[in-house]
Each structure stands twice: as C-alpha cells, then as structure tokens.
Coordinates of C-alpha atoms in Angstrom, one line a residue:
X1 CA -69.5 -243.4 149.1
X2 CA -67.9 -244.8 146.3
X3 CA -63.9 -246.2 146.3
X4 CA -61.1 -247.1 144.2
X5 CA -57.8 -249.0 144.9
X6 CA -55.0 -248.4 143.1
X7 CA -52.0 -251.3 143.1
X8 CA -48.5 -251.0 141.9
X9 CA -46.5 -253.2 141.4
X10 CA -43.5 -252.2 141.9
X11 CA -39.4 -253.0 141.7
X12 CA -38.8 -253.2 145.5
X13 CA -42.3 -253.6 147.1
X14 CA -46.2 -253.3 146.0
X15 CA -48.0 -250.6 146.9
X16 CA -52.1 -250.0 147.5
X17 CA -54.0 -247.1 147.9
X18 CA -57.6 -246.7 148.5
X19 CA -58.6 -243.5 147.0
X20 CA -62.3 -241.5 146.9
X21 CA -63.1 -240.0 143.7
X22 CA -61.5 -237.1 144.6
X23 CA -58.1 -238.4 144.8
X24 CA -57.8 -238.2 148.5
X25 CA -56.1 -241.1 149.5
X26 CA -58.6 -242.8 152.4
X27 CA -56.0 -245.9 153.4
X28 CA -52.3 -247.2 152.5
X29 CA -50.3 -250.0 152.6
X30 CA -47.1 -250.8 151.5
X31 CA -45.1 -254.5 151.5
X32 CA -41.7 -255.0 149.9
X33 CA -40.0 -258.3 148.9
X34 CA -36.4 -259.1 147.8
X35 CA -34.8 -258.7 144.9
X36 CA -32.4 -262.1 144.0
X37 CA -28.8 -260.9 142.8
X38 CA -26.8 -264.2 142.7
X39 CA -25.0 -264.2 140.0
X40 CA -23.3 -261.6 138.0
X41 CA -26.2 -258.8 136.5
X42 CA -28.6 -261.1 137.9
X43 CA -31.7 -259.0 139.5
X44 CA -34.6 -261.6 139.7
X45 CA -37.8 -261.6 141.9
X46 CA -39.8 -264.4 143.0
X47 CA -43.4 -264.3 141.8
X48 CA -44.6 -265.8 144.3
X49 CA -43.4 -263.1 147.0
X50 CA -44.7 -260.7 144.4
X51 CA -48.2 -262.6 144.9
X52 CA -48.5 -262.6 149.0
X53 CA -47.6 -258.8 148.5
X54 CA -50.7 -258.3 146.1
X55 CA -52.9 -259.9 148.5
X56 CA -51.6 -258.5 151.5
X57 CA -51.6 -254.5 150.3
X58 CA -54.9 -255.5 149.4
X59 CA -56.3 -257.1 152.2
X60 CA -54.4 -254.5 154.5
X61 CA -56.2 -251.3 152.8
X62 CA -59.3 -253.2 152.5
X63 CA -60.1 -254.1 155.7
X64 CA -58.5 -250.8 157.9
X65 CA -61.0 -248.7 155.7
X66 CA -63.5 -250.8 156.6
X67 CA -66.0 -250.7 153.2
X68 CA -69.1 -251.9 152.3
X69 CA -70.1 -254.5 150.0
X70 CA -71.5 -251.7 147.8
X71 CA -68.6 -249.0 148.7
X72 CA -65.6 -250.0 146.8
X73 CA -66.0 -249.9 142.8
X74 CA -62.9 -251.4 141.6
X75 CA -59.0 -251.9 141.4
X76 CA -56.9 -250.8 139.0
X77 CA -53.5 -252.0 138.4
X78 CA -49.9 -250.4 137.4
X79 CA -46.6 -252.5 138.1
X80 CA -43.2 -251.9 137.2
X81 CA -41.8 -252.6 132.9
X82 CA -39.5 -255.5 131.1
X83 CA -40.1 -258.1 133.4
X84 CA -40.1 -262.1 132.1
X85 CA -41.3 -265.0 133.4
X86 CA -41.4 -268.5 131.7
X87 CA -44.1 -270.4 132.6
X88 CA -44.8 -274.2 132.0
X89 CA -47.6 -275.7 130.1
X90 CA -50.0 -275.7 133.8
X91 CA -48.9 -272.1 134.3
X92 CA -46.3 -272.5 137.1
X93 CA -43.2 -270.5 136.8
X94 CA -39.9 -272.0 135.6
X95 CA -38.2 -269.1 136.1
X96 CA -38.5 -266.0 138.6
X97 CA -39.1 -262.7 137.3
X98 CA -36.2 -261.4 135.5
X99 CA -36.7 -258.0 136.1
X100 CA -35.5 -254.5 134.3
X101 CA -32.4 -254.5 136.0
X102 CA -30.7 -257.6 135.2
X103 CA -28.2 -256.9 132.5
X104 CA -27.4 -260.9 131.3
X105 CA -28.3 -260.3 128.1
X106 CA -25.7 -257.8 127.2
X107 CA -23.8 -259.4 124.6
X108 CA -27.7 -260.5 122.8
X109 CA -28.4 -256.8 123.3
X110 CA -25.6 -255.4 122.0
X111 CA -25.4 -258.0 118.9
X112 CA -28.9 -257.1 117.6
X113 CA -27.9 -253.4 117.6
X114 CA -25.0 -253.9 115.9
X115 CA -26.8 -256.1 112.9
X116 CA -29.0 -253.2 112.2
X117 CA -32.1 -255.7 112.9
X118 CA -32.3 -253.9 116.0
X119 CA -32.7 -250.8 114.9
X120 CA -35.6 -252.2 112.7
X121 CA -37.4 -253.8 115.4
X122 CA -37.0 -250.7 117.6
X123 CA -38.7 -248.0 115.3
X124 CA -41.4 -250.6 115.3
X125 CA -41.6 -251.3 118.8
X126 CA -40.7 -248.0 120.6
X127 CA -38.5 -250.3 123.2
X128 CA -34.8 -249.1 122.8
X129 CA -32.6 -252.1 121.8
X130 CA -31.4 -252.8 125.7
X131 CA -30.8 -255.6 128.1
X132 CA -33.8 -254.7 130.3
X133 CA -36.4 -255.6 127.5
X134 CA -38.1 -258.9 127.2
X135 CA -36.9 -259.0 123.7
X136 CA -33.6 -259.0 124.9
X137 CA -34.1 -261.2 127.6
X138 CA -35.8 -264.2 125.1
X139 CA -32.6 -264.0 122.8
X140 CA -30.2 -264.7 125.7
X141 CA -32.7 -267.6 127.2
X142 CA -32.9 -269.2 123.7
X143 CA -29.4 -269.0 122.9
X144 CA -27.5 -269.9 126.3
X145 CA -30.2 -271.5 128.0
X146 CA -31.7 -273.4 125.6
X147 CA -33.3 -276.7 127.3
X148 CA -35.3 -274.2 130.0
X149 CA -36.7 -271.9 126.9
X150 CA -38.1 -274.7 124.8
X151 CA -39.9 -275.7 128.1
X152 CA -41.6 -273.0 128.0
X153 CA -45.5 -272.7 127.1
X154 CA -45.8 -268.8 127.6
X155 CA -43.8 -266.0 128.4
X156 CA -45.5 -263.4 130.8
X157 CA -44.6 -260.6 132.6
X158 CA -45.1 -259.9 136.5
X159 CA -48.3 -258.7 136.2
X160 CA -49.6 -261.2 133.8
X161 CA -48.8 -263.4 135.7
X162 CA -50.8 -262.2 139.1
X163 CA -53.6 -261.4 136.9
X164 CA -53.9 -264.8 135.8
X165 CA -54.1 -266.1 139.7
X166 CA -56.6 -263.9 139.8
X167 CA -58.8 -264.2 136.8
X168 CA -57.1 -267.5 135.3
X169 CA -56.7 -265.7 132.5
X170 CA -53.4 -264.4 130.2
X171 CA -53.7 -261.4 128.9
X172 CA -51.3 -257.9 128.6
X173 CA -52.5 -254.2 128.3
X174 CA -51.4 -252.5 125.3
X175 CA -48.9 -250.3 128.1
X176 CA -47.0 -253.1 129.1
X177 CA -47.2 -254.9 125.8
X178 CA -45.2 -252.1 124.2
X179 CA -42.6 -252.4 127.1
X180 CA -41.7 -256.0 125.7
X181 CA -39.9 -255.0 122.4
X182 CA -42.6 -257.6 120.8
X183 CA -45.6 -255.2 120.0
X184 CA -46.0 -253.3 117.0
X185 CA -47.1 -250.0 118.4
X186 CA -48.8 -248.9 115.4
X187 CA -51.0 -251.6 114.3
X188 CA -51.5 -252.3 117.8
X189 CA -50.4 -256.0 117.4
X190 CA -47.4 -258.6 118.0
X191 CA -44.2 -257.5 115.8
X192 CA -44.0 -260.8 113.2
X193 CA -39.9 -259.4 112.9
X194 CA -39.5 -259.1 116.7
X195 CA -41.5 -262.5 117.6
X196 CA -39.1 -264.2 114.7
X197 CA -35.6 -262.6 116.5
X198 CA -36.7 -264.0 120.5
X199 CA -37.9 -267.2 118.5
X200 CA -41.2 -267.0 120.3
X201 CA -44.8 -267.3 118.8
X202 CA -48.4 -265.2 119.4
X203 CA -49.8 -268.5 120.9
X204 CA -46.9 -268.0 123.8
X205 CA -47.5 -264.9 124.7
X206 CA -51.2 -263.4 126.7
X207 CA -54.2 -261.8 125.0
X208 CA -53.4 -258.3 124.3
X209 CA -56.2 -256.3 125.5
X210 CA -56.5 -252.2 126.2
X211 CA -55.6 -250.6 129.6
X212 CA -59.3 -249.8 130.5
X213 CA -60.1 -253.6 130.0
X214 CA -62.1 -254.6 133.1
X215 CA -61.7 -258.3 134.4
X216 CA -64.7 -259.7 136.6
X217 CA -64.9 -263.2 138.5
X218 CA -62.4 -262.8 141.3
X219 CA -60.6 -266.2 142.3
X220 CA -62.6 -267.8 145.6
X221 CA -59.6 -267.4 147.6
X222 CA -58.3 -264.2 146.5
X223 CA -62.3 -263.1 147.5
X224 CA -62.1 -264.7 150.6
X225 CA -58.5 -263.2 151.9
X226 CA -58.4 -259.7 150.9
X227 CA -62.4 -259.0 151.4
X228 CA -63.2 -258.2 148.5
X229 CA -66.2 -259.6 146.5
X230 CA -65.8 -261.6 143.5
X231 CA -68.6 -258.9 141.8
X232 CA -65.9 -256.2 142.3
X233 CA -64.1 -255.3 138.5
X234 CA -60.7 -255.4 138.0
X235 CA -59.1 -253.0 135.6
X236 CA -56.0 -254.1 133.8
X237 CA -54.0 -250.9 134.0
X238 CA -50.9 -250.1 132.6
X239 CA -47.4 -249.7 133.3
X240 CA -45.9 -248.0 136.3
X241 CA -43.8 -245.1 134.4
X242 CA -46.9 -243.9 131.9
X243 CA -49.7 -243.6 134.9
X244 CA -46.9 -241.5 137.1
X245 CA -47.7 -239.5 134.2
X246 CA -51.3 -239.4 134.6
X247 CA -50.9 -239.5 138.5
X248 CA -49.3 -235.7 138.7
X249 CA -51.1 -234.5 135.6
X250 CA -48.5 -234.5 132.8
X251 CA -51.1 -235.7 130.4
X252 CA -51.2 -232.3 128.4
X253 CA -49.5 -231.4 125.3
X254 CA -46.1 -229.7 125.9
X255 CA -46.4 -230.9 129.9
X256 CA -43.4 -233.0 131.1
X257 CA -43.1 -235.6 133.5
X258 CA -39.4 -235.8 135.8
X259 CA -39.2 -238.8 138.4
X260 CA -36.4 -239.3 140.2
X261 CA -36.6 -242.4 142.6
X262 CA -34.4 -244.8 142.9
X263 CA -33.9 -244.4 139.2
X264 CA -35.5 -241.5 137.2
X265 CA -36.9 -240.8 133.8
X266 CA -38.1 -237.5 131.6
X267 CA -41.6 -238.4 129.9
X268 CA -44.2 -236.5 127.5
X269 CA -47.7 -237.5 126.4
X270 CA -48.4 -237.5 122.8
X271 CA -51.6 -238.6 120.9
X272 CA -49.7 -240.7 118.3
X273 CA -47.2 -243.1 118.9
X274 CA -43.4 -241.9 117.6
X275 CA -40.5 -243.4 117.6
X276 CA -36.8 -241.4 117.5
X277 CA -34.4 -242.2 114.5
X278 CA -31.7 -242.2 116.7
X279 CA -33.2 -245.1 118.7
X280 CA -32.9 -242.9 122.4
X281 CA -36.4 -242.7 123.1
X282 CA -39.1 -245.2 124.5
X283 CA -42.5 -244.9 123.4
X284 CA -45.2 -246.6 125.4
X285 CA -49.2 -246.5 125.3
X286 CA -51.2 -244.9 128.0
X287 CA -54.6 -244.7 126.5
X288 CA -56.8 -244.1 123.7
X289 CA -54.7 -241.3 121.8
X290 CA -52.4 -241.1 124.7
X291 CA -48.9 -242.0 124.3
X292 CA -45.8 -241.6 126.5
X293 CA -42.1 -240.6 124.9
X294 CA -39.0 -240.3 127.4
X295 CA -36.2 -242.1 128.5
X296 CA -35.6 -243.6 131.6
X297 CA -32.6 -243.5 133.7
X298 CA -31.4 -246.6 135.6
X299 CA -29.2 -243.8 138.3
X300 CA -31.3 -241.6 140.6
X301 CA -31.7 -242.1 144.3
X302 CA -29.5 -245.1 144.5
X303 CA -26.7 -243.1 143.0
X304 CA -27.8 -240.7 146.2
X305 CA -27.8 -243.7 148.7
X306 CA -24.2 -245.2 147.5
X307 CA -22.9 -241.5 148.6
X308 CA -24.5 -241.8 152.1
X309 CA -23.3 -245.6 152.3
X310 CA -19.7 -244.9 151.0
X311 CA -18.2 -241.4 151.3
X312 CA -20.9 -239.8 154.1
X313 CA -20.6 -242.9 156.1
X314 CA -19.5 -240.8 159.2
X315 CA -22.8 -238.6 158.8
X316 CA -24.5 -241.9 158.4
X317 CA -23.7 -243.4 161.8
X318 CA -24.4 -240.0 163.4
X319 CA -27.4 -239.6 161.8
X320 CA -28.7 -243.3 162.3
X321 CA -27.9 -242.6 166.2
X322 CA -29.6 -239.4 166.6
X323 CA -32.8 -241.1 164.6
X324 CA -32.5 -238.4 161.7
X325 CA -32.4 -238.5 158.4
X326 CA -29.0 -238.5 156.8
X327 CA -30.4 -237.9 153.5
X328 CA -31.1 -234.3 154.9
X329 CA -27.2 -234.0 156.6
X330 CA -25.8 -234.7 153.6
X331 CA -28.0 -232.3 151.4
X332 CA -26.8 -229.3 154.1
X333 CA -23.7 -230.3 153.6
X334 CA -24.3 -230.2 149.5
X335 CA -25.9 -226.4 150.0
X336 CA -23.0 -224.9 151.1
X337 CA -21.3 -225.5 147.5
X338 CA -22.1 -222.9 144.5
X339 CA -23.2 -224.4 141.8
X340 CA -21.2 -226.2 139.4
X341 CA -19.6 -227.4 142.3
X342 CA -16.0 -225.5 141.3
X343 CA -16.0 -227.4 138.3
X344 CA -16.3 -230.9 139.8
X345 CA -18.3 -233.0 137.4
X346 CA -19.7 -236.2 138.3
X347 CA -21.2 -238.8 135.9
X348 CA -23.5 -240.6 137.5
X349 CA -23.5 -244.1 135.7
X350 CA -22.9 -246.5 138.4
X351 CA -25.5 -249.4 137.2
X352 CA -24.8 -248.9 133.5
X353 CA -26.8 -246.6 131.8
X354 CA -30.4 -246.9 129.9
X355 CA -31.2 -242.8 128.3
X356 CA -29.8 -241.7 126.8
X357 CA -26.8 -243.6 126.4
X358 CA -28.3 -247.0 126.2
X359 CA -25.3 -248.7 127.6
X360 CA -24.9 -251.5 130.0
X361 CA -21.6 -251.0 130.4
X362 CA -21.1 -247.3 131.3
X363 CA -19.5 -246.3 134.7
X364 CA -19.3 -243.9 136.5
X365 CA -16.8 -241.1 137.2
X366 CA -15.7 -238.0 139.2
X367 CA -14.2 -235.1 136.5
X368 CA -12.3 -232.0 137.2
X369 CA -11.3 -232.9 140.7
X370 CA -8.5 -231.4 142.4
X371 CA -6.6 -230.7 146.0
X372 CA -9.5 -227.8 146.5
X373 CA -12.9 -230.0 146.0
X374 CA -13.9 -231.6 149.4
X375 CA -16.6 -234.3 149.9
X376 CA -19.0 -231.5 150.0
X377 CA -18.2 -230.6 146.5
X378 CA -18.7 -234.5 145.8
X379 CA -22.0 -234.6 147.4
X380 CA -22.9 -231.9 145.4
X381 CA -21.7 -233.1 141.8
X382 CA -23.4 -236.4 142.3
X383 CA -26.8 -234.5 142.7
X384 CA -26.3 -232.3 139.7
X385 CA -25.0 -235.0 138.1
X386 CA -28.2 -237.0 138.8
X387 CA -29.8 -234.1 136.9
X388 CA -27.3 -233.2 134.1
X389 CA -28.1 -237.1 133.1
X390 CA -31.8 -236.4 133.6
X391 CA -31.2 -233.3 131.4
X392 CA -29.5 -235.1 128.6
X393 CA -32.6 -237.4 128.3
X394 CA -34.7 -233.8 128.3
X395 CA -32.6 -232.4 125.4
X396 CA -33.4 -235.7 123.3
X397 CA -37.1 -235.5 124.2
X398 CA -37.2 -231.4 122.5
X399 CA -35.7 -232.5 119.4
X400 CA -38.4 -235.2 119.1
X401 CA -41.5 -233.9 120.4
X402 CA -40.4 -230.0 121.6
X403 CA -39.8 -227.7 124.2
X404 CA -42.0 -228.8 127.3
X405 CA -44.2 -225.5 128.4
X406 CA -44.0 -226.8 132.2
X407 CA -42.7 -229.8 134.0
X408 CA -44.4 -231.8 136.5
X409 CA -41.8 -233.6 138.9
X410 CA -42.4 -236.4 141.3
X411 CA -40.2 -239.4 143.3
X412 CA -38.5 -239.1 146.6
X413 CA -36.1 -236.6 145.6
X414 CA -39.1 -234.0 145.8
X415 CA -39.3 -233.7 149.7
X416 CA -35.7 -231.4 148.7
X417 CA -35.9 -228.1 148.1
X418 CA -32.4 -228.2 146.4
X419 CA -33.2 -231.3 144.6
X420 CA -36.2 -229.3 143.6
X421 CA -34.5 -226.2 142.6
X422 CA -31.6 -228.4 140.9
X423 CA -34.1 -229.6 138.2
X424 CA -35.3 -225.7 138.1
X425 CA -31.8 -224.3 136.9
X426 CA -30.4 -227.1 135.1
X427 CA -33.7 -227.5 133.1
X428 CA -34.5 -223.6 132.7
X429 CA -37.6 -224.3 133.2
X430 CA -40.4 -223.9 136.2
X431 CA -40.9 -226.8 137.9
X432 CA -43.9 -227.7 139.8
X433 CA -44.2 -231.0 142.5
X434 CA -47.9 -231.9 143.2
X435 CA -48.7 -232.8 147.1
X436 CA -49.8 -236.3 145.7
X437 CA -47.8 -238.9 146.7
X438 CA -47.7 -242.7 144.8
X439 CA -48.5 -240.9 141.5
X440 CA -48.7 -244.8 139.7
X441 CA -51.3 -245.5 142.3
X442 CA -53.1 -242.6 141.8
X443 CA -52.8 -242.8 138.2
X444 CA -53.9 -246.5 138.1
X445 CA -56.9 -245.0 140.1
X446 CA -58.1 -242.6 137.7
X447 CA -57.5 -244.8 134.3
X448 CA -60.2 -247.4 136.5
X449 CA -63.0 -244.4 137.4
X450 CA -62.9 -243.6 133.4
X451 CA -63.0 -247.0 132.9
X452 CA -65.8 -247.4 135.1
X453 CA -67.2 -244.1 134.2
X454 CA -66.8 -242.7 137.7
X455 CA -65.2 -239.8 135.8
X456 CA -65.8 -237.7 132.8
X457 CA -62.3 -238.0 131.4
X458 CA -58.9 -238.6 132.3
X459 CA -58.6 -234.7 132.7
X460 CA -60.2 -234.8 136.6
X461 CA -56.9 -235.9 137.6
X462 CA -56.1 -232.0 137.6
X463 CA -58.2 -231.7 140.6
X464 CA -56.4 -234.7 142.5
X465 CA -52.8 -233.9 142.9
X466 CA -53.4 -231.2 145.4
X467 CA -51.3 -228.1 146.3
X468 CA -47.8 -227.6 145.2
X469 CA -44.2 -226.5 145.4
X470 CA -43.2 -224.2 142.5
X471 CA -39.4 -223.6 141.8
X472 CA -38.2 -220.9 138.9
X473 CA -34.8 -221.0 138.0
X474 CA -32.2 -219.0 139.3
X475 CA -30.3 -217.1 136.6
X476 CA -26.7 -217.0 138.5
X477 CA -27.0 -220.7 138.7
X478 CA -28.4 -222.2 135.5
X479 CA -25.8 -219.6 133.5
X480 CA -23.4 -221.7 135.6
X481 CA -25.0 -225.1 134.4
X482 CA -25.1 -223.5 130.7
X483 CA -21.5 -223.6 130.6
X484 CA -21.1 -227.0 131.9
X485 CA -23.6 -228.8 130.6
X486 CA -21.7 -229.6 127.0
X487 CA -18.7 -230.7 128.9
X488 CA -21.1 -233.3 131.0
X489 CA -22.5 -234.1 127.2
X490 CA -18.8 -234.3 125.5
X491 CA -17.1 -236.3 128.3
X492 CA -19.4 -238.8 128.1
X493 CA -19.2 -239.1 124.3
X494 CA -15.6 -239.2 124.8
X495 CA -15.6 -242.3 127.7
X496 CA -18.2 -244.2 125.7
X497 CA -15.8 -246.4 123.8
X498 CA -13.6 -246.9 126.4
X499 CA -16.7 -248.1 129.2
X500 CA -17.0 -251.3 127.5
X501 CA -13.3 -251.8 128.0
X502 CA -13.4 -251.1 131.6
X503 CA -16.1 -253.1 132.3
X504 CA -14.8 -256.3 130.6
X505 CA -11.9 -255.5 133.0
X506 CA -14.2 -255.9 136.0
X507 CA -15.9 -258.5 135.1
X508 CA -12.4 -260.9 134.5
X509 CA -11.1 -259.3 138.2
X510 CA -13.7 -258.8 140.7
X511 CA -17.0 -260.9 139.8
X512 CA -19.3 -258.8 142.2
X513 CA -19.2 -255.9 140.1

C-alpha cells in the first residue's frame, strides 16, 4: 500500500506524519527543540537541533509503521516562514536561525517604511515591510553587524538549509521564497530593488525552484538513520501557513482559512498573486495558480497561556494537581460572562503586533474596566480579543479579495466549543473545523501525491479532513460584537502613536521586556 510523510518544520518542534492516500494518518511523531532568547527581541534556533529533530520524527514514524522498501512513495516538506541563516563559504552556519519572532531589526524595519522604498519593495514582494522578514533581517546584519554579514557566502532559510544536508543542494520553493521580502512574485524571480536594499546578490541566495520540485539521492547517513532508501523522492514543499490551507481544504475561491495556535492568521487562496495598497496583506505562493492572501497574527494561544500563567495561576496549580487541563477551568470560567464581556475590551498585543497593524512595538491593554469586571470578565476579553484582532485582519482581506462564502478553522483553539463559537459570532459567518489534525503535514502530504501523481489534483484533499464541527452565529451575541467591534478598531488607531513611546520606555527600564 502506498505512503506519504509529511514534515513540518515548525517554530517550537518538527512534526511527521505518515499518511495513506486517503489522508488517514497511519503514524506520528513529534520532537521540539528550544528557542534561544538571550538578548533583547532575540528569538533564534539552532540548526542543528532543528536537524536531529528532522531525522528523528523521521526515523520515529518510519520505523513504528514498519514499511516496505516499496511501501512509502515520498516526503514532502512544510516548515515554518522568515527565517535566516548565514552560512560560510563550506556551508556551515555562522549564525543560528533568526526566526519570525525576533524583532532586532525594528529600527531597519521601520526606516525602510518610512523612505517609501519599502512600500515599493512590498507591492512587489507581497512580504509586509516587518521585522520578521529576511529582508529586514539582512538590513540590520549588514548595517550593525557588519564583519559577520560580509562573511557570509549564502543566506538560507531553515529549511534550505536541512534540505541541503540532505540533497547537498541549495535551493528555495517559490512559497518560502516569497516569505523572504527578496522575490518578485510576479515574474517569479529575485527582486533586483529588494536584493540591492539587504545588499545581497542572486549568487548568495539557493536555486529557486517550484513547490512540487522533487529531490532524489538521499544523503548515505540520512538513508541509513531514518530507514528510508536513498531511491525515495523528496518533495520540496512549501511553507507552513499556505499548506494549513490546503491541509483543511480552504483552497476554493471565497473559502477562508482561521488558525489560531500559538499565533494565528486569516488566509484566502487566489489564482493570481495581489498585493494590498495599503501594505496589510501578505501574499505567498502555494502552487500553480494558487496563491495565499491574509495576515498573520503574532498573538493567539500564547496570549491564552500568559492568562493561565499570570492571572489564573490559582486554577493553574489546582488544575496541574488534579492532572486536568486548566485551559478547560479557565474557559468555564470565561462561559459564564455574556458576551462583550460588560464592555471590557482587551487588546491583545503582547509580542508586538504583525496584521494588521504591522507594528513591533504595539502592547497590549485592558479597556473599559471598572470595580464590576472580575477576572472572569478578563478571561473572557482576552479570548474575544484574540478574535476581534483575528477579525480586523478578516475585514482587510474583504476589501482585497471579498467576502469569504465559508471559513475553514484549525489550531489548538479548535478543541473549544466557545473558541469555536467566538469566531462564529464575531465573524458572522459559519465556521467549520475539520477532524484533521497537523493541517501543514497533511497539506505537505497532498502537494507530494500530486507531485508524484498519486492524486488527480489538489482537490482530493476534500475527502481527507474528515468529519466536522459546524458553528452558526448567534444573533444576540454577534449584534453585541457589532457594536463593539469599531471601538476595538478606533482604540487601537488611537494608541498607535503612542505604543512606540511606551515601548522605548521599556526598553531604557526593564531590559527583559
């Protein structure tokens, strides 16, 4: 019987899944690795970390399934955007991988935006103007840390950079490639402007090659560790946030994509790539005549886990003791608030903000609190706040591309009903959470059968996610979130010019932060 793996490559741990052609997942593994915060808006991972948990999610899923020489048909690859690595002149790292989240290159960031050269690049690129892009990330390098970028010999990114161990090869998909803030997304080729601002050339960067691309000639050792044989293809992929598209079927015009993990993001597939004048939107390439618009969010579930660590700690403990989940305590607790929490607002911006306010420096903040709001009304604003954010980046996506006809929502938040029912009423739309788990495996999966032609078309996918939850919103409660919504909007229109004064305050008095 005939098997695919699908590997992501994610923030906090990789991920493998051994899937049949039906989507049913056969075998999983899952092995994390630390992420490096040393400094201040550091967040850096070491490759080589990144590496053993390749091989080991590999090996691991491999082996318990047990296949035949004949039985498995390929691996396909998705891994997380915007990382960097320099690498020397032998292909060894000078640098660990600077990942999405690190914020050093702020001041770069916020320079090319105000020149206007930014806003060039971008409605080239699709990559919004932001620390968390490579483009970003080379401007910073070359300007303050000058002797280790003209060391370098080739910048890379995370997967890159496994790939070559693998295939001793450099080369990029097309999905990642548009990540960078480099790639021209409508000639399909590096951005001369965009190469000339990071100071890099072509020669420095991998071979740009299409997600379906298939790489043959596994490394001896690699072979030899995880089982696999060295006839086996591997197919290149694509980025992590475009095949959790494809992995819960929001590949259809007018079908959107909500993921709320430990960040989030609202996504749409088009077949042509767009870019928004306003500069709010990414737009990122999937396949052949599939492209991926949204916004990504850099506050979901960790927003939800600094409310268990810091004001549920009590429920916490308790919970931790009894061997529960307090996640679930502290959602109870949130139920038994209306919605609109009595007028408790709660912007959610605790690691700076991506969509759809592309700042590094927003915070966050509790508004309309008084003597009457308990911590259940706080628990509550943080979760609608979560989705008044998630909604914001939704409102941007209509004016570009339209109204979605459905939405297709995945992440951890979708084991909630009232998460579930949240994005319901605050979206006015139906909302619909496939049974499919690791939707960036799955969707790696998939793109390697068409690539393999296991499948007809990415369209199987439909019969993969399995059965689902469907939530229709409740008209007491999203006329509630009608009303509030523009004061969520306004507010944080009105605090945008003063986050970058707060922040600077921060910075001088308490370094962690």
């Amino acid at each position: 019987m005939p098997y695919m793996i699908g590997v992501d490559i994610g923030t906090t741990s990789t991920k493998a899944v051994l899937y049949d052609l039906k989507g049913s997942v056969i075998e999983y593994a899952n092995i994390g690795y630390p992420l490096y915060q040393e400094e201040d808006g550091m967040a850096e991972q070491d490759p080589e970390e990144i590496y053993a948990a390749v091989t080991e999610a590999i090996t691991q899923v491999n082996k318990k399934a047990n296949l035949s020489s004949t039985d498995l048909k390929g691996v396909a690859f998705s891994a997380a955007m915007h990382s960097l690595i320099l690498l020397d002149k032998n292909h060894k790292p000078l640098t660990r991988s600077i990942t999405w989240a690190d914020n050093r290159a702020s001041k770069w960031s916020d320079d090319l935006n105000e020149s206007g050269i930014g806003h060039e690049i971008y409605l080239k690129t699709g990559t919004p103007i932001h620390p968390m892009s490579p483009l970003s990330k080379l401007i910073w390098l070359k300007n303050e840390k000058p002797d280790l970028f003209g060391q370098a010999a080739y910048f890379v990114g995370i997967k890159d950079y496994i790939l070559y161990q693998l295939f001793d090869r450099l080369v990029i998909d097309h999905s990642l490639a548009s990540a960078t803030g480099l790639f021209n997304i409508f000639n399909l080729d590096w951005d001369e402007q965009a190469l000339s601002v990071a100071g890099v050339t072509p020669e420095k960067l991998p071979e740009l090659v299409e997600t379906t691309y298939q790489l043959t000639g596994l490394d001896k050792e690699f072979s030899k560790k995880t089982g696999i044989s060295r006839k086996v293809p591997f197919i290149i992929g694509a980025s992590d946030g475009v095949l959790s598209n494809l992995g819960v079927d929001a590949i259809d015009p007018g079908v959107a994509a909500v993921t709320i993990g430990t960040s989030g993001a609202v996504r749409m597939v088009i077949d042509h790539p767009v870019t928004d004048p306003k500069g709010r939107l990414f737009c990122y390439a999937l396949a052949k005549d599939k492209w991926v618009i949204g916004g990504p969010v850099n506050n979901g579930g960790i927003v939800f886990r600094w409310l268990r660590d810091e004001i549920f700690t009590p429920e916490k403990i308790t919970a931790e003791q009894m061997q529960i989940d307090p996640y679930e305590i502290i959602t109870q607790i949130a139920e038994k608030v209306p919605a609109g929490s009595d007028g408790l607002l709660f912007h959610p911006y605790l690691g700076g903000e991506r969509a759809p306010l592309w700042d590094a420096n927003a915070r966050g903040s509790f508004f309309g609190l008084t003597r009457q709001h308990t911590r259940a009304h706080m628990a509550r604003a943080v979760l609608e706040g979560i989705v008044f954010n998630l909604d914001m980046v939704m409102l941007a996506l209509t004016e570009v591309s339209g109204s979605p006809t459905r939405i297709q929502a995945t992440g951890g938040f979708a084991q909630s009903s009232l998460w579930r029912q949240l994005l319901a009423d605050i979206f006015e739309q139906e909302v619909t959470i496939p049974e499919s788990f690791e939707s960036s495996c799955l969707g790696a999966a998939v793109l390697g059968m068409e690539s393999l032609h296991l499948i007809a078309d990415l369209s199987a996918v439909e019969n993969m996610i399995g059965s689902t939850h469907v939530h229709q919103p409740q008209k007491e409660n999203f006329e509630v979130y009608r009303e509030l919504l523009p004061i969520f909007v306004r507010l944080s229109r009105s605090l945008s010019s003063e986050y970058k004064n707060i922040s600077d305050f921060q910075r001088k008095h308490y370094h962690q932060i």
